[in-house]
Every structure is written in structure tokens, then in C-alpha cells.
Amino acid sequence: MLKMAGKGKRTGKLPEAIDVSDGDPCGICNKEISEEDDRIQCELCEQLYHPPCANVNKQTYQFLMKQSKACASKGVNQQIHWYCSACNKGAVKVLNFMSSISHKQDMMQEQLDRVDKKVREVE
């Protein structure tokens, strides 16, 4: 789920909001993120960032906020996720590993099906 926070303390995390206290530091510049600042929160490590510090331009930030609010108003889980650069590297590794495991499982299932067919032919 995308964890976004616009101005104020509410993030876009669904179904409940995370309370973001005033004065939390940005994960890049370490400057305080005030209640009036735009902010974005990594879904994995939950670190807060100023959008420009996290290389999230205004247009992208506004799109993400719009999606977050639309999902919240409909009471549905979000399909867009945002990870900081450090977590994104780890997420890519995990997804690639899971894809590899899935492929190996498919190959094993095919082999099992062939063995099962041969056993049935022998019976």
C-alpha cells in the first residue's frame, strides 16, 4: 500500500492512517518535516521523505496523492506502491528471487506430471 502524506499529519495508508508527528526528519536531508510540508513515506521502512529529496517530482507526487485519496474514499486497498531507493533495491531482489522460484516450481510440476503419466501407462 502506498503511504503518502500531504500537508498535515494524515498519510494515505489504508485502511487506517498513520499519525506522523511534527518534526520527523527526512530520510535524505535529515531536516525536519513540518506539519505543513508535503511528505512521502516508504511502504517498507516507513521512513518519511520530502518528495524532492526522494526524487519525486510535483506531478508524480500529485498523481500519487490523487490515487491514494481515491482509494481511501472507496475503501479499497491501493495498487500503487512507493519504496525509497534503498528498499526498492531490496524489493527488486526479492521479486526476482520469487520469480526464479516460481519458474523452478513450474518446471518441477511439469516433470511430476510426466512421471505421473508414465506411472499410469505402466499400471
mmCIF file of C-alpha atoms in Angstrom:
data_model
loop_
_atom_site.group_PDB
_atom_site.id
_atom_site.type_symbol
_atom_site.label_atom_id
_atom_site.label_comp_id
_atom_site.label_asym_id
_atom_site.label_seq_id
_atom_site.Cartn_x
_atom_site.Cartn_y
_atom_site.Cartn_z
ATOM 1 C CA MET A 1 0.000 0.000 0.000
ATOM 2 C CA LEU A 2 1.260 3.451 -0.837
ATOM 3 C CA LYS A 3 1.930 5.535 2.229
ATOM 4 C CA MET A 4 1.604 9.164 1.325
ATOM 5 C CA ALA A 5 1.161 12.232 3.401
ATOM 6 C CA GLY A 6 0.181 15.577 2.075
ATOM 7 C CA LYS A 7 0.103 18.644 4.207
ATOM 8 C CA GLY A 8 -0.834 17.782 7.750
ATOM 9 C CA LYS A 9 -0.458 14.615 9.754
ATOM 10 C CA ARG A 10 -2.545 12.161 7.739
ATOM 11 C CA THR A 11 -0.876 9.664 5.424
ATOM 12 C CA GLY A 12 -2.640 7.760 2.694
ATOM 13 C CA LYS A 13 -2.054 4.384 4.314
ATOM 14 C CA LEU A 14 -5.169 2.267 4.141
ATOM 15 C CA PRO A 15 -7.305 1.320 5.920
ATOM 16 C CA GLU A 16 -6.136 3.415 8.857
ATOM 17 C CA ALA A 17 -3.919 6.469 8.816
ATOM 18 C CA ILE A 18 -0.514 6.578 10.479
ATOM 19 C CA ASP A 19 -0.085 9.554 12.760
ATOM 20 C CA VAL A 20 3.006 11.428 11.613
ATOM 21 C CA SER A 21 4.266 13.657 14.369
ATOM 22 C CA ASP A 22 5.545 17.112 13.598
ATOM 23 C CA GLY A 23 9.322 17.276 13.400
ATOM 24 C CA ASP A 24 10.149 13.838 11.973
ATOM 25 C CA PRO A 25 13.374 14.024 9.928
ATOM 26 C CA CYS A 26 13.599 13.478 6.183
ATOM 27 C CA GLY A 27 15.459 10.258 5.371
ATOM 28 C CA ILE A 28 17.710 12.089 2.896
ATOM 29 C CA CYS A 29 18.392 15.614 4.132
ATOM 30 C CA ASN A 30 17.641 14.947 7.826
ATOM 31 C CA LYS A 31 15.789 18.267 8.008
ATOM 32 C CA GLU A 32 12.584 18.375 9.981
ATOM 33 C CA ILE A 33 9.411 17.583 8.071
ATOM 34 C CA SER A 34 6.892 20.014 9.460
ATOM 35 C CA GLU A 35 3.153 19.549 9.553
ATOM 36 C CA GLU A 36 2.825 21.914 6.569
ATOM 37 C CA ASP A 37 5.349 20.076 4.375
ATOM 38 C CA ASP A 38 4.500 17.591 1.652
ATOM 39 C CA ARG A 39 5.863 14.197 2.576
ATOM 40 C CA ILE A 40 6.076 10.698 1.237
ATOM 41 C CA GLN A 41 6.628 7.559 3.288
ATOM 42 C CA CYS A 42 8.350 4.364 2.183
ATOM 43 C CA GLU A 43 5.998 1.423 2.447
ATOM 44 C CA LEU A 44 8.720 -0.925 3.693
ATOM 45 C CA CYS A 45 10.942 1.016 6.103
ATOM 46 C CA GLU A 46 8.278 3.677 6.864
ATOM 47 C CA GLN A 47 10.878 6.462 6.662
ATOM 48 C CA LEU A 48 9.491 9.877 5.735
ATOM 49 C CA TYR A 49 10.943 11.973 2.911
ATOM 50 C CA HIS A 50 10.423 15.365 1.350
ATOM 51 C CA PRO A 51 9.269 14.437 -2.180
ATOM 52 C CA PRO A 52 12.088 16.396 -3.910
ATOM 53 C CA CYS A 53 14.682 14.691 -1.685
ATOM 54 C CA ALA A 54 13.323 11.304 -2.796
ATOM 55 C CA ASN A 55 13.382 12.362 -6.478
ATOM 56 C CA VAL A 56 9.572 12.501 -6.631
ATOM 57 C CA ASN A 57 8.599 15.452 -8.807
ATOM 58 C CA LYS A 58 5.498 17.548 -8.148
ATOM 59 C CA GLN A 59 3.456 15.957 -10.955
ATOM 60 C CA THR A 60 4.225 12.420 -9.744
ATOM 61 C CA TYR A 61 3.538 13.387 -6.142
ATOM 62 C CA GLN A 62 0.174 14.901 -7.061
ATOM 63 C CA PHE A 63 -0.744 11.763 -9.045
ATOM 64 C CA LEU A 64 0.166 9.531 -6.105
ATOM 65 C CA MET A 65 -1.828 11.689 -3.691
ATOM 66 C CA LYS A 66 -4.837 11.627 -6.021
ATOM 67 C CA GLN A 67 -4.691 7.824 -6.258
ATOM 68 C CA SER A 68 -4.286 7.496 -2.505
ATOM 69 C CA LYS A 69 -7.303 9.699 -1.817
ATOM 70 C CA ALA A 70 -9.421 7.934 -4.455
ATOM 71 C CA CYS A 71 -8.705 4.538 -2.895
ATOM 72 C CA ALA A 72 -9.364 5.856 0.607
ATOM 73 C CA SER A 73 -12.720 7.321 -0.452
ATOM 74 C CA LYS A 74 -13.742 3.972 -1.974
ATOM 75 C CA GLY A 75 -12.448 1.961 0.978
ATOM 76 C CA VAL A 76 -10.220 -0.195 -1.213
ATOM 77 C CA ASN A 77 -6.574 -1.163 -0.958
ATOM 78 C CA GLN A 78 -4.185 0.741 -3.126
ATOM 79 C CA GLN A 79 -2.459 -0.895 -6.058
ATOM 80 C CA ILE A 80 0.365 1.635 -6.308
ATOM 81 C CA HIS A 81 3.343 1.221 -4.029
ATOM 82 C CA TRP A 82 6.250 3.549 -3.306
ATOM 83 C CA TYR A 83 9.583 2.443 -1.870
ATOM 84 C CA CYS A 84 12.614 4.563 -1.081
ATOM 85 C CA SER A 85 15.683 3.839 -3.215
ATOM 86 C CA ALA A 86 17.301 1.619 -0.552
ATOM 87 C CA CYS A 87 14.180 -0.525 -0.063
ATOM 88 C CA ASN A 88 13.471 -0.597 -3.793
ATOM 89 C CA LYS A 89 16.819 -2.327 -4.395
ATOM 90 C CA GLY A 90 15.892 -4.995 -1.851
ATOM 91 C CA ALA A 91 12.359 -5.342 -3.221
ATOM 92 C CA VAL A 92 13.682 -5.925 -6.743
ATOM 93 C CA LYS A 93 15.989 -8.678 -5.445
ATOM 94 C CA VAL A 94 13.121 -10.363 -3.599
ATOM 95 C CA LEU A 95 10.797 -10.154 -6.614
ATOM 96 C CA ASN A 96 13.468 -11.584 -8.917
ATOM 97 C CA PHE A 97 14.144 -14.396 -6.454
ATOM 98 C CA MET A 98 10.428 -15.186 -6.183
ATOM 99 C CA SER A 99 10.132 -15.214 -9.970
ATOM 100 C CA SER A 100 13.005 -17.686 -10.168
ATOM 101 C CA ILE A 101 11.388 -19.923 -7.554
ATOM 102 C CA SER A 102 8.073 -19.785 -9.398
ATOM 103 C CA HIS A 103 9.765 -20.806 -12.659
ATOM 104 C CA LYS A 104 11.523 -23.724 -10.938
ATOM 105 C CA GLN A 105 8.261 -24.822 -9.366
ATOM 106 C CA ASP A 106 6.564 -24.792 -12.777
ATOM 107 C CA MET A 107 9.359 -26.948 -14.199
ATOM 108 C CA MET A 108 9.076 -29.401 -11.316
ATOM 109 C CA GLN A 109 5.307 -29.624 -11.810
ATOM 110 C CA GLU A 110 5.813 -30.444 -15.485
ATOM 111 C CA GLN A 111 8.287 -33.190 -14.559
ATOM 112 C CA LEU A 112 5.899 -34.564 -11.946
ATOM 113 C CA ASP A 113 3.081 -34.613 -14.495
ATOM 114 C CA ARG A 114 5.269 -36.552 -16.952
ATOM 115 C CA VAL A 115 6.262 -39.085 -14.264
ATOM 116 C CA ASP A 116 2.630 -39.440 -13.187
ATOM 117 C CA LYS A 117 1.596 -40.080 -16.801
ATOM 118 C CA LYS A 118 4.279 -42.773 -17.223
ATOM 119 C CA VAL A 119 3.239 -44.470 -13.979
ATOM 120 C CA ARG A 120 -0.385 -44.562 -15.176
ATOM 121 C CA GLU A 121 0.709 -46.044 -18.505
ATOM 122 C CA VAL A 122 2.580 -48.833 -16.683
ATOM 123 C CA GLU A 123 -0.381 -49.673 -14.452
#
